[in-house]
PDB file of C-alpha atoms in Angstrom:
ATOM      1  CA  ASN A  14      13.935  -5.601   6.062  1.00 52.00           C
ATOM      2  CA  ALA A  15      11.853  -2.532   5.219  1.00 65.00           C
ATOM      3  CA  GLY A  16      12.274  -2.507   1.408  1.00 90.00           C
ATOM      4  CA  VAL A  17      11.319   1.022   0.337  1.00 93.00           C
ATOM      5  CA  THR A  18      10.586   3.638   2.987  1.00 93.00           C
ATOM      6  CA  GLN A  19       8.937   6.939   2.177  1.00 94.00           C
ATOM      7  CA  THR A  20       8.326   9.907   4.437  1.00 94.00           C
ATOM      8  CA  PRO A  21       6.087  11.656   5.187  1.00 96.00           C
ATOM      9  CA  LYS A  22       2.862   9.722   4.591  1.00 94.00           C
ATOM     10  CA  PHE A  23       0.698  12.819   4.528  1.00 95.00           C
ATOM     11  CA  GLN A  24       1.426  16.510   4.005  1.00 96.00           C
ATOM     12  CA  VAL A  25      -0.603  19.647   3.519  1.00 97.00           C
ATOM     13  CA  LEU A  26       1.131  22.686   2.047  1.00 96.00           C
ATOM     14  CA  LYS A  27       0.101  26.179   1.138  1.00 97.00           C
ATOM     15  CA  THR A  28       0.817  27.425  -2.359  1.00 97.00           C
ATOM     16  CA  GLY A  29       4.413  28.601  -2.580  1.00 97.00           C
ATOM     17  CA  GLN A  30       5.736  26.517   0.297  1.00 97.00           C
ATOM     18  CA  SER A  31       8.540  24.044  -0.227  1.00 96.00           C
ATOM     19  CA  MET A  32       9.080  20.521   0.998  1.00 96.00           C
ATOM     20  CA  THR A  33      11.191  17.440   0.411  1.00 97.00           C
ATOM     21  CA  LEU A  34       9.890  13.896   0.138  1.00 97.00           C
ATOM     22  CA  GLN A  35      12.373  11.343   1.359  1.00 97.00           C
ATOM     23  CA  CYS A  36      12.875   7.836   0.031  1.00 96.00           C
ATOM     24  CA  ALA A  37      15.273   5.159   1.181  1.00 96.00           C
ATOM     25  CA  GLN A  38      15.701   1.602  -0.067  1.00 94.00           C
ATOM     26  CA  ASP A  39      17.607  -1.298   1.371  1.00 91.00           C
ATOM     27  CA  MET A  40      17.334  -3.524  -1.704  1.00 88.00           C
ATOM     28  CA  ASN A  41      20.795  -2.480  -2.884  1.00 86.00           C
ATOM     29  CA  HIS A  42      19.649  -1.637  -6.385  1.00 87.00           C
ATOM     30  CA  ASN A  43      21.114   1.137  -8.512  1.00 89.00           C
ATOM     31  CA  SER A  44      17.838   2.460  -9.979  1.00 91.00           C
ATOM     32  CA  MET A  45      15.266   4.520  -8.107  1.00 93.00           C
ATOM     33  CA  TYR A  46      12.126   6.281  -9.321  1.00 95.00           C
ATOM     34  CA  TRP A  47       9.612   8.922  -8.324  1.00 97.00           C
ATOM     35  CA  TYR A  48       6.055   8.671  -9.655  1.00 97.00           C
ATOM     36  CA  ARG A  49       2.922  10.648  -9.084  1.00 97.00           C
ATOM     37  CA  GLN A  50      -0.548   9.123  -9.232  1.00 94.00           C
ATOM     38  CA  ASP A  51      -3.565  11.144 -10.235  1.00 91.00           C
ATOM     39  CA  PRO A  52      -7.117   9.922 -10.910  1.00 81.00           C
ATOM     40  CA  GLY A  53      -7.511   8.834 -14.521  1.00 78.00           C
ATOM     41  CA  MET A  54      -3.820   9.459 -15.252  1.00 80.00           C
ATOM     42  CA  GLY A  55      -2.228   6.359 -13.836  1.00 86.00           C
ATOM     43  CA  LEU A  56       1.352   6.579 -12.625  1.00 92.00           C
ATOM     44  CA  ARG A  57       3.506   9.162 -14.315  1.00 94.00           C
ATOM     45  CA  LEU A  58       7.257   9.208 -13.937  1.00 94.00           C
ATOM     46  CA  ILE A  59       8.623  12.444 -12.494  1.00 97.00           C
ATOM     47  CA  TYR A  60      12.340  11.695 -12.233  1.00 96.00           C
ATOM     48  CA  TYR A  61      14.492   8.631 -12.047  1.00 94.00           C
ATOM     49  CA  SER A  62      18.041   7.768 -11.145  1.00 93.00           C
ATOM     50  CA  ALA A  63      19.707   4.900 -12.962  1.00 89.00           C
ATOM     51  CA  SER A  64      22.665   4.911 -10.597  1.00 89.00           C
ATOM     52  CA  GLU A  65      24.260   6.884  -7.793  1.00 90.00           C
ATOM     53  CA  GLY A  66      25.263  10.301  -9.068  1.00 89.00           C
ATOM     54  CA  THR A  67      22.883  10.373 -12.045  1.00 92.00           C
ATOM     55  CA  THR A  68      19.337  11.653 -12.390  1.00 95.00           C
ATOM     56  CA  ASP A  69      17.088  12.042 -15.424  1.00 94.00           C
ATOM     57  CA  LYS A  70      13.759  13.622 -16.185  1.00 94.00           C
ATOM     58  CA  GLY A  71      10.678  11.519 -16.659  1.00 92.00           C
ATOM     59  CA  GLU A  72       7.332  12.492 -18.177  1.00 91.00           C
ATOM     60  CA  VAL A  73       6.359  15.283 -15.762  1.00 95.00           C
ATOM     61  CA  PRO A  74       9.482  16.868 -14.201  1.00 97.00           C
ATOM     62  CA  ASN A  75       8.396  20.512 -14.145  1.00 96.00           C
ATOM     63  CA  GLY A  76       8.206  21.979 -10.665  1.00 96.00           C
ATOM     64  CA  TYR A  77      10.336  19.242  -9.100  1.00 98.00           C
ATOM     65  CA  ASN A  78      13.986  18.638  -8.304  1.00 97.00           C
ATOM     66  CA  VAL A  79      15.670  15.467  -7.105  1.00 97.00           C
ATOM     67  CA  SER A  80      18.826  14.438  -5.322  1.00 96.00           C
ATOM     68  CA  ARG A  81      20.407  11.025  -5.326  1.00 95.00           C
ATOM     69  CA  LEU A  82      22.219  11.367  -2.064  1.00 87.00           C
ATOM     70  CA  ASN A  83      23.795   7.919  -2.127  1.00 93.00           C
ATOM     71  CA  LYS A  84      22.822   4.470  -3.337  1.00 93.00           C
ATOM     72  CA  ARG A  85      20.085   4.154  -0.711  1.00 94.00           C
ATOM     73  CA  GLU A  86      18.448   7.575  -0.787  1.00 96.00           C
ATOM     74  CA  PHE A  87      16.592   9.511  -3.469  1.00 97.00           C
ATOM     75  CA  SER A  88      14.726  12.665  -2.469  1.00 97.00           C
ATOM     76  CA  LEU A  89      12.122  14.704  -4.336  1.00 98.00           C
ATOM     77  CA  ARG A  90      11.834  18.424  -3.693  1.00 97.00           C
ATOM     78  CA  LEU A  91       9.035  20.846  -4.455  1.00 97.00           C
ATOM     79  CA  GLU A  92      10.576  24.322  -4.368  1.00 93.00           C
ATOM     80  CA  SER A  93       7.352  26.298  -4.675  1.00 96.00           C
ATOM     81  CA  ALA A  94       4.305  24.073  -4.362  1.00 96.00           C
ATOM     82  CA  ALA A  95       1.284  24.605  -6.619  1.00 97.00           C
ATOM     83  CA  PRO A  96      -2.238  23.166  -6.369  1.00 96.00           C
ATOM     84  CA  SER A  97      -1.513  21.153  -9.542  1.00 96.00           C
ATOM     85  CA  GLN A  98       1.020  19.183  -7.508  1.00 97.00           C
ATOM     86  CA  THR A  99      -1.697  17.775  -5.252  1.00 97.00           C
ATOM     87  CA  SER A 100      -1.234  14.069  -5.797  1.00 97.00           C
ATOM     88  CA  VAL A 101      -0.063  10.803  -4.311  1.00 95.00           C
ATOM     89  CA  TYR A 102       3.673  10.285  -4.723  1.00 97.00           C
ATOM     90  CA  PHE A 103       5.400   6.922  -4.868  1.00 96.00           C
ATOM     91  CA  CYS A 104       9.044   6.019  -4.725  1.00 96.00           C
ATOM     92  CA  ALA A 105      10.141   2.704  -6.232  1.00 94.00           C
ATOM     93  CA  THR A 106      13.124   0.519  -6.985  1.00 93.00           C
ATOM     94  CA  PRO A 107      13.595  -2.826  -8.772  1.00 89.00           C
ATOM     95  CA  GLY A 108      14.142  -5.719  -6.427  1.00 75.00           C
ATOM     96  CA  ARG A 109      17.023  -7.464  -8.079  1.00 75.00           C
ATOM     97  CA  SER A 110      17.804  -6.199 -11.547  1.00 73.00           C
ATOM     98  CA  TYR A 111      16.354  -3.799 -14.064  1.00 71.00           C
ATOM     99  CA  GLY A 112      13.449  -5.451 -15.837  1.00 74.00           C
ATOM    100  CA  GLU A 113      12.322  -7.174 -12.664  1.00 80.00           C
ATOM    101  CA  LYS A 114       9.332  -5.957 -10.727  1.00 85.00           C
ATOM    102  CA  LEU A 115       9.311  -2.642  -8.949  1.00 90.00           C
ATOM    103  CA  PHE A 116       8.962  -2.421  -5.197  1.00 91.00           C
ATOM    104  CA  PHE A 117       7.008   0.616  -4.111  1.00 92.00           C
ATOM    105  CA  GLY A 118       6.983   2.715  -1.006  1.00 92.00           C
ATOM    106  CA  SER A 119       3.694   3.214   0.787  1.00 90.00           C
ATOM    107  CA  GLY A 120       3.120   6.612  -0.805  1.00 92.00           C
ATOM    108  CA  THR A 121       2.884  10.243   0.242  1.00 95.00           C
ATOM    109  CA  GLN A 122      -0.469  11.957  -0.025  1.00 95.00           C
ATOM    110  CA  LEU A 123       0.222  15.631  -0.684  1.00 96.00           C
ATOM    111  CA  SER A 124      -2.369  18.383  -0.754  1.00 96.00           C
ATOM    112  CA  VAL A 125      -1.456  21.887  -1.866  1.00 97.00           C
ATOM    113  CA  LEU A 126      -4.015  24.521  -0.932  1.00 96.00           C
TER     114      LEU A 126
ATOM    115  CA  GLY B 258       9.113   6.187 -27.333  1.00 78.00           C
ATOM    116  CA  ASN B 259       7.788   3.372 -25.238  1.00 85.00           C
ATOM    117  CA  SER B 260       4.163   3.565 -24.140  1.00 89.00           C
ATOM    118  CA  VAL B 261       1.321   1.534 -22.661  1.00 94.00           C
ATOM    119  CA  THR B 262      -2.366   1.829 -23.526  1.00 95.00           C
ATOM    120  CA  GLN B 263      -5.021   0.071 -21.491  1.00 94.00           C
ATOM    121  CA  MET B 264      -8.768   0.108 -21.668  1.00 88.00           C
ATOM    122  CA  GLU B 265     -10.575   2.774 -19.780  1.00 85.00           C
ATOM    123  CA  GLY B 266     -12.773   1.905 -16.878  1.00 85.00           C
ATOM    124  CA  PRO B 267     -14.565   1.575 -14.763  1.00 93.00           C
ATOM    125  CA  VAL B 268     -15.430  -2.030 -15.455  1.00 95.00           C
ATOM    126  CA  THR B 269     -18.370  -3.352 -13.460  1.00 97.00           C
ATOM    127  CA  LEU B 270     -19.019  -7.089 -13.336  1.00 97.00           C
ATOM    128  CA  SER B 271     -21.122  -9.490 -11.358  1.00 97.00           C
ATOM    129  CA  GLU B 272     -19.388 -12.052  -9.188  1.00 97.00           C
ATOM    130  CA  GLU B 273     -18.228 -15.131 -11.160  1.00 96.00           C
ATOM    131  CA  ALA B 274     -18.206 -13.225 -14.469  1.00 97.00           C
ATOM    132  CA  PHE B 275     -15.306 -13.438 -16.911  1.00 97.00           C
ATOM    133  CA  LEU B 276     -12.859 -10.553 -16.879  1.00 97.00           C
ATOM    134  CA  THR B 277     -10.730  -9.130 -19.672  1.00 97.00           C
ATOM    135  CA  ILE B 278      -8.757  -5.905 -19.359  1.00 97.00           C
ATOM    136  CA  ASN B 279      -6.992  -4.983 -22.568  1.00 97.00           C
ATOM    137  CA  CYS B 280      -3.434  -3.704 -22.676  1.00 97.00           C
ATOM    138  CA  THR B 281      -1.306  -2.895 -25.699  1.00 97.00           C
ATOM    139  CA  TYR B 282       2.179  -1.496 -25.773  1.00 95.00           C
ATOM    140  CA  THR B 283       4.656   0.272 -28.007  1.00 92.00           C
ATOM    141  CA  ALA B 284       8.303  -0.599 -27.590  1.00 88.00           C
ATOM    142  CA  THR B 285      11.304  -1.668 -29.557  1.00 81.00           C
ATOM    143  CA  GLY B 286      12.964  -4.903 -28.628  1.00 80.00           C
ATOM    144  CA  TYR B 287      11.603  -7.105 -25.884  1.00 84.00           C
ATOM    145  CA  PRO B 288      10.409  -5.271 -22.810  1.00 90.00           C
ATOM    146  CA  SER B 289       9.294  -7.087 -19.695  1.00 91.00           C
ATOM    147  CA  LEU B 290       5.545  -6.692 -19.167  1.00 95.00           C
ATOM    148  CA  PHE B 291       3.713  -6.422 -15.865  1.00 96.00           C
ATOM    149  CA  TRP B 292       0.298  -6.191 -14.323  1.00 97.00           C
ATOM    150  CA  TYR B 293       0.075  -4.416 -10.979  1.00 95.00           C
ATOM    151  CA  VAL B 294      -2.953  -4.193  -8.703  1.00 95.00           C
ATOM    152  CA  GLN B 295      -3.860  -1.464  -6.260  1.00 93.00           C
ATOM    153  CA  TYR B 296      -6.484  -2.233  -3.639  1.00 92.00           C
ATOM    154  CA  PRO B 297      -8.348   0.670  -2.028  1.00 86.00           C
ATOM    155  CA  GLY B 298      -6.098   2.711   0.233  1.00 82.00           C
ATOM    156  CA  GLU B 299      -2.999   0.682  -0.579  1.00 85.00           C
ATOM    157  CA  GLY B 300       0.091   0.930  -2.764  1.00 85.00           C
ATOM    158  CA  LEU B 301       0.810  -1.022  -5.928  1.00 90.00           C
ATOM    159  CA  GLN B 302       1.737  -4.659  -5.813  1.00 91.00           C
ATOM    160  CA  LEU B 303       2.820  -6.945  -8.596  1.00 93.00           C
ATOM    161  CA  LEU B 304       0.092  -9.261  -9.841  1.00 96.00           C
ATOM    162  CA  LEU B 305       1.979 -11.046 -12.606  1.00 96.00           C
ATOM    163  CA  LYS B 306       4.696 -10.559 -15.191  1.00 94.00           C
ATOM    164  CA  ALA B 307       6.133 -11.967 -18.417  1.00 94.00           C
ATOM    165  CA  THR B 308       9.612 -11.409 -19.732  1.00 90.00           C
ATOM    166  CA  LYS B 309       9.556 -12.780 -23.291  1.00 89.00           C
ATOM    167  CA  ALA B 310       7.204 -13.443 -26.182  1.00 91.00           C
ATOM    168  CA  ASP B 311       4.581 -16.176 -25.621  1.00 95.00           C
ATOM    169  CA  ASP B 312       5.268 -16.268 -21.887  1.00 95.00           C
ATOM    170  CA  LYS B 313       2.154 -16.540 -19.751  1.00 97.00           C
ATOM    171  CA  GLY B 314       2.164 -14.861 -16.371  1.00 96.00           C
ATOM    172  CA  SER B 315      -0.343 -16.107 -13.808  1.00 97.00           C
ATOM    173  CA  ASN B 316      -1.271 -15.464 -10.205  1.00 96.00           C
ATOM    174  CA  LYS B 317      -4.410 -15.731  -8.056  1.00 95.00           C
ATOM    175  CA  GLY B 318      -6.455 -16.963 -11.027  1.00 97.00           C
ATOM    176  CA  PHE B 319      -5.369 -14.058 -13.251  1.00 98.00           C
ATOM    177  CA  GLU B 320      -3.486 -14.707 -16.484  1.00 98.00           C
ATOM    178  CA  ALA B 321      -1.864 -12.660 -19.222  1.00 98.00           C
ATOM    179  CA  THR B 322       0.086 -13.784 -22.295  1.00 98.00           C
ATOM    180  CA  TYR B 323       2.897 -11.766 -23.879  1.00 96.00           C
ATOM    181  CA  ARG B 324       1.866 -11.434 -27.537  1.00 96.00           C
ATOM    182  CA  LYS B 325       4.652  -9.944 -29.592  1.00 93.00           C
ATOM    183  CA  GLU B 326       2.729 -10.126 -32.873  1.00 93.00           C
ATOM    184  CA  THR B 327      -0.137  -8.012 -31.531  1.00 95.00           C
ATOM    185  CA  THR B 328       1.954  -6.106 -28.938  1.00 95.00           C
ATOM    186  CA  SER B 329      -0.594  -7.007 -26.299  1.00 97.00           C
ATOM    187  CA  PHE B 330      -0.700  -8.278 -22.733  1.00 98.00           C
ATOM    188  CA  HIS B 331      -4.391  -8.618 -21.889  1.00 98.00           C
ATOM    189  CA  LEU B 332      -5.368  -9.537 -18.339  1.00 98.00           C
ATOM    190  CA  GLU B 333      -7.992 -12.282 -17.887  1.00 98.00           C
ATOM    191  CA  LYS B 334      -9.703 -14.083 -15.068  1.00 98.00           C
ATOM    192  CA  GLY B 335     -12.315 -16.759 -15.485  1.00 97.00           C
ATOM    193  CA  SER B 336     -14.442 -15.982 -12.433  1.00 96.00           C
ATOM    194  CA  VAL B 337     -14.065 -12.735 -10.549  1.00 97.00           C
ATOM    195  CA  GLN B 338     -14.807 -12.229  -6.893  1.00 97.00           C
ATOM    196  CA  VAL B 339     -15.866  -9.166  -4.926  1.00 96.00           C
ATOM    197  CA  SER B 340     -12.378  -9.141  -3.416  1.00 96.00           C
ATOM    198  CA  ASP B 341     -10.894  -8.522  -6.890  1.00 97.00           C
ATOM    199  CA  SER B 342     -12.327  -5.001  -6.872  1.00 96.00           C
ATOM    200  CA  ALA B 343      -9.286  -2.789  -7.351  1.00 96.00           C
ATOM    201  CA  VAL B 344      -7.408  -0.709  -9.906  1.00 95.00           C
ATOM    202  CA  TYR B 345      -5.250  -2.667 -12.365  1.00 97.00           C
ATOM    203  CA  PHE B 346      -2.200  -1.196 -14.083  1.00 96.00           C
ATOM    204  CA  CYS B 347      -0.370  -2.547 -17.099  1.00 96.00           C
ATOM    205  CA  ALA B 348       3.331  -1.622 -17.281  1.00 95.00           C
ATOM    206  CA  LEU B 349       6.544  -2.294 -19.170  1.00 93.00           C
ATOM    207  CA  SER B 350      10.233  -1.878 -18.555  1.00 89.00           C
ATOM    208  CA  SER B 351      11.611   0.399 -21.240  1.00 75.00           C
ATOM    209  CA  THR B 352      14.012  -0.946 -23.861  1.00 67.00           C
ATOM    210  CA  SER B 353      15.028   2.415 -25.268  1.00 63.00           C
ATOM    211  CA  GLY B 354      18.375   2.510 -23.495  1.00 67.00           C
ATOM    212  CA  THR B 355      16.961   4.155 -20.416  1.00 72.00           C
ATOM    213  CA  TYR B 356      15.984   2.475 -17.194  1.00 76.00           C
ATOM    214  CA  LYS B 357      12.370   3.567 -17.099  1.00 86.00           C
ATOM    215  CA  TYR B 358       9.225   1.702 -16.206  1.00 90.00           C
ATOM    216  CA  ILE B 359       6.138   2.978 -18.059  1.00 91.00           C
ATOM    217  CA  PHE B 360       2.624   2.531 -16.692  1.00 93.00           C
ATOM    218  CA  GLY B 361      -0.806   2.640 -18.276  1.00 93.00           C
ATOM    219  CA  THR B 362      -3.535   4.853 -16.888  1.00 92.00           C
ATOM    220  CA  GLY B 363      -5.132   2.090 -14.849  1.00 93.00           C
ATOM    221  CA  THR B 364      -8.506   0.333 -15.082  1.00 95.00           C
ATOM    222  CA  ARG B 365     -10.838   0.333 -12.119  1.00 95.00           C
ATOM    223  CA  LEU B 366     -12.709  -2.941 -11.602  1.00 96.00           C
ATOM    224  CA  LYS B 367     -15.805  -3.176  -9.452  1.00 96.00           C
ATOM    225  CA  VAL B 368     -17.282  -6.588  -8.765  1.00 97.00           C
ATOM    226  CA  LEU B 369     -20.825  -6.781  -7.435  1.00 97.00           C
ATOM    227  CA  ALA B 370     -22.105  -9.604  -5.252  1.00 95.00           C
TER     228      ALA B 370
END
């Protein structure tokens, strides 16, 4: 029982390159989230998906796109990476119901040069 | 909208000192409140939670009480240990009709032997 699985764990990009961060959960919950963590800024919500087929912007959506492929998978895409997107990215989902604790993936450390 | 404000760090304490990390929130209704901890090089894990007013969450010697009248959820521990050195995040589950979890900026705690 893996919980929340994120790939890759590390990535280095050049400015202007694109990439997709993958997230899969086996907790069978409808909601999934993408956060970024920056020093002194805490966790900021990029996008979330309340259910399969729906996505909504969070606090810092610019420069990102998402796809809720099915109930299990929620991907985050950087179309043209910028140095400001250097961060640690976390995917998360509630364990049982909304309002319960979030389970997090292990994170993706992304550097954009 | 919903928001979380927590005290800035870093907080540096000697072993066995008393710890308080302040957290206040803005939300309508009754959000669930959480404290998460992030140890160096790791992801976030739930430390404790409270789901209604006057509830006290507790775990590993840490406590926090859901105070509706002061919209606060301060984290306390009577005697900290070196192993408590980590970053602590206060969070809430939004009540604004969305399914968002909002995090504070985090407070870094360093405990000296």
